[in-house]
mmCIF file of C-alpha atoms in Angstrom:
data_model
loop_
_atom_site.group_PDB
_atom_site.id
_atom_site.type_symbol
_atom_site.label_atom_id
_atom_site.label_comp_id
_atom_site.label_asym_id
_atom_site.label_seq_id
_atom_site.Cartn_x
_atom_site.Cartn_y
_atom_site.Cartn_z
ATOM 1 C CA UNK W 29 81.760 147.605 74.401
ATOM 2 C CA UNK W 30 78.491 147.189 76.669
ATOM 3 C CA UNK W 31 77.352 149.741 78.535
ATOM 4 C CA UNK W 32 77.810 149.088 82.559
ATOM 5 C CA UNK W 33 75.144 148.482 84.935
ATOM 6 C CA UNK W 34 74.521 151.607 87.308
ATOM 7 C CA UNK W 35 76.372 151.540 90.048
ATOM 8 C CA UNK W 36 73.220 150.445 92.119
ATOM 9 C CA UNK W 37 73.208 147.197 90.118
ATOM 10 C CA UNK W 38 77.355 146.798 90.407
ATOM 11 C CA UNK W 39 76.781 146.834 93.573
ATOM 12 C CA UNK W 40 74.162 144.635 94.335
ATOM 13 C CA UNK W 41 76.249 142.183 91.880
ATOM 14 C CA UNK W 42 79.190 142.597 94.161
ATOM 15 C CA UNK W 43 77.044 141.685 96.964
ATOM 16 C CA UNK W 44 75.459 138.768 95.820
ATOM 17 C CA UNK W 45 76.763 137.445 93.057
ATOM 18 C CA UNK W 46 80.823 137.972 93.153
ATOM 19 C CA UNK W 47 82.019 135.767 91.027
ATOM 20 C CA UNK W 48 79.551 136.799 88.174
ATOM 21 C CA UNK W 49 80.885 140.688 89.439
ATOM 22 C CA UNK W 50 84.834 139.620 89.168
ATOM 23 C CA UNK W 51 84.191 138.080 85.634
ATOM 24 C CA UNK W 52 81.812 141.198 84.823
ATOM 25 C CA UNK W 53 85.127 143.104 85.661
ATOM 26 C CA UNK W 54 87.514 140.334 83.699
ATOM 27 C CA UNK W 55 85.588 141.047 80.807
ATOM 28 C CA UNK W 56 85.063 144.538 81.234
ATOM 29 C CA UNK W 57 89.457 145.322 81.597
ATOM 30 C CA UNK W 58 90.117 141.934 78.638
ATOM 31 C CA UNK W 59 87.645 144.474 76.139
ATOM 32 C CA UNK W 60 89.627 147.543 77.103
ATOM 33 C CA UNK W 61 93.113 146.275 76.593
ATOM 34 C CA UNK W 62 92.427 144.785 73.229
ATOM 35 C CA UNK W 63 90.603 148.137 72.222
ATOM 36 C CA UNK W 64 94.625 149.718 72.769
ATOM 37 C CA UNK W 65 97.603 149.851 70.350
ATOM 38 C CA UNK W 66 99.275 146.873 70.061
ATOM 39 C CA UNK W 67 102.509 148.427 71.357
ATOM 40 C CA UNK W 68 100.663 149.444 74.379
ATOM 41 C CA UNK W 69 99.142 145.992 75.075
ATOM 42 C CA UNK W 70 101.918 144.185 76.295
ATOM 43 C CA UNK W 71 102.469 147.242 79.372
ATOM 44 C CA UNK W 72 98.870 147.077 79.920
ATOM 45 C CA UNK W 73 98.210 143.320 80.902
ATOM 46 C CA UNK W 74 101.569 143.202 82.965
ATOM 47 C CA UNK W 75 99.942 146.588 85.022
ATOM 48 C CA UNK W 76 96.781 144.792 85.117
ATOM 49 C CA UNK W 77 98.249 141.611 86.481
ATOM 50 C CA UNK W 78 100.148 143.650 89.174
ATOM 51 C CA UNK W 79 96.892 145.714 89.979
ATOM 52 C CA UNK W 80 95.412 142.153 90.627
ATOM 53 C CA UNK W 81 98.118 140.635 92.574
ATOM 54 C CA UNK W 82 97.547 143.845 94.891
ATOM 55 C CA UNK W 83 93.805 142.946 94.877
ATOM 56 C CA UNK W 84 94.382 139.273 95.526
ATOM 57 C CA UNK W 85 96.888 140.055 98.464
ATOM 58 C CA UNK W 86 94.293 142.148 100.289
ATOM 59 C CA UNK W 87 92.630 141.324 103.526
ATOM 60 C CA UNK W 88 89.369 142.886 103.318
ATOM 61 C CA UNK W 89 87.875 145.469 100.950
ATOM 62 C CA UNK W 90 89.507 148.280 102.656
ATOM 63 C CA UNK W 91 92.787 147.087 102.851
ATOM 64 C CA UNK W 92 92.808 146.733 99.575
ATOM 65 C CA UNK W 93 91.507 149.526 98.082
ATOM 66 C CA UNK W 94 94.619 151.274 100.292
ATOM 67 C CA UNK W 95 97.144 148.853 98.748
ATOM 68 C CA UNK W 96 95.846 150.323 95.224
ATOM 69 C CA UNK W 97 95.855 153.574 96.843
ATOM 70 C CA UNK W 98 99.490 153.772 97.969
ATOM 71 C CA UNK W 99 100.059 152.020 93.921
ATOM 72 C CA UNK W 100 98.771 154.785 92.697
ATOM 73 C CA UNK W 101 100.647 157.514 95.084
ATOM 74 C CA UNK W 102 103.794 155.487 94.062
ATOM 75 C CA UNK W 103 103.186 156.227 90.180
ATOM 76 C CA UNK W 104 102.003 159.632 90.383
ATOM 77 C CA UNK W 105 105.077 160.069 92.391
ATOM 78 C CA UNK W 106 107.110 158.534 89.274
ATOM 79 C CA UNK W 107 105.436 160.316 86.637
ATOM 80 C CA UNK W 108 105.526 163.506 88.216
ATOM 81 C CA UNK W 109 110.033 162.545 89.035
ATOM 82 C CA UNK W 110 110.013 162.152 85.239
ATOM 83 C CA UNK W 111 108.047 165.224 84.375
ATOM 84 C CA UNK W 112 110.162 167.576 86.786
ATOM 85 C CA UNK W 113 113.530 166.336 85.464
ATOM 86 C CA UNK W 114 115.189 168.025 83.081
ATOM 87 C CA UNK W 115 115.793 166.003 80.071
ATOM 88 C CA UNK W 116 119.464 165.969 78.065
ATOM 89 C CA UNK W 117 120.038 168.086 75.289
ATOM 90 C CA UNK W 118 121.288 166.811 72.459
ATOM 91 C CA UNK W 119 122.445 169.813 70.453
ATOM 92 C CA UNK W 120 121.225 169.313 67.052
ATOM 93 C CA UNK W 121 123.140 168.014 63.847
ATOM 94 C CA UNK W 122 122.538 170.863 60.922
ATOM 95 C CA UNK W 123 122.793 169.311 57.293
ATOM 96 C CA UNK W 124 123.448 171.801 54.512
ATOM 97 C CA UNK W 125 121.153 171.052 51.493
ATOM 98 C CA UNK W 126 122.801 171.634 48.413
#
């Protein structure tokens, strides 16, 4: 994968140049989902795709950056539901080896 442009330079892309910037950042998110497990990929480009239908629905740069903000509160909110629930036992099934 190439190595980024400071942050200086990102920005000065973003400025000038966007639509070089939004393909900079196609390319850059395309690289990293092919770089993941093929199990992985298909739950990857549908988050992407809803991450950019949040970007594309925004009216300015700050209201969207808090549309990706509340997207995120809303998953850490899930994750954290899932990792506070108590999950079923399933008593375990003991085979005698003979």
């Amino acid at each position: 994968m190439p190595s980024l442009p400071d942050f200086d330079q990102l920005v000065q892309l973003a400025t000038t140049q966007p639509q070089q910037f939004a393909l900079l950042r196609q390319r850059l998110i395309a690289q990293t989902i092919a770089q993941a497990s093929p199990c992985m990929q298909p739950r990857l480009l549908a988050q992407q795709s809803h991450i950019d239908r949040l970007i594309n629905h925004g009216k300015n740069p700050l209201h969207t950056n808090i549309l990706l903000q509340q997207e995120l509160q809303r998953q850490l909110q899930r994750f954290n539901q899932i990792l506070q629930s108590q999950p079923t036992q399933h008593p375990a099934k003991i085979l005698h080896l003979k």
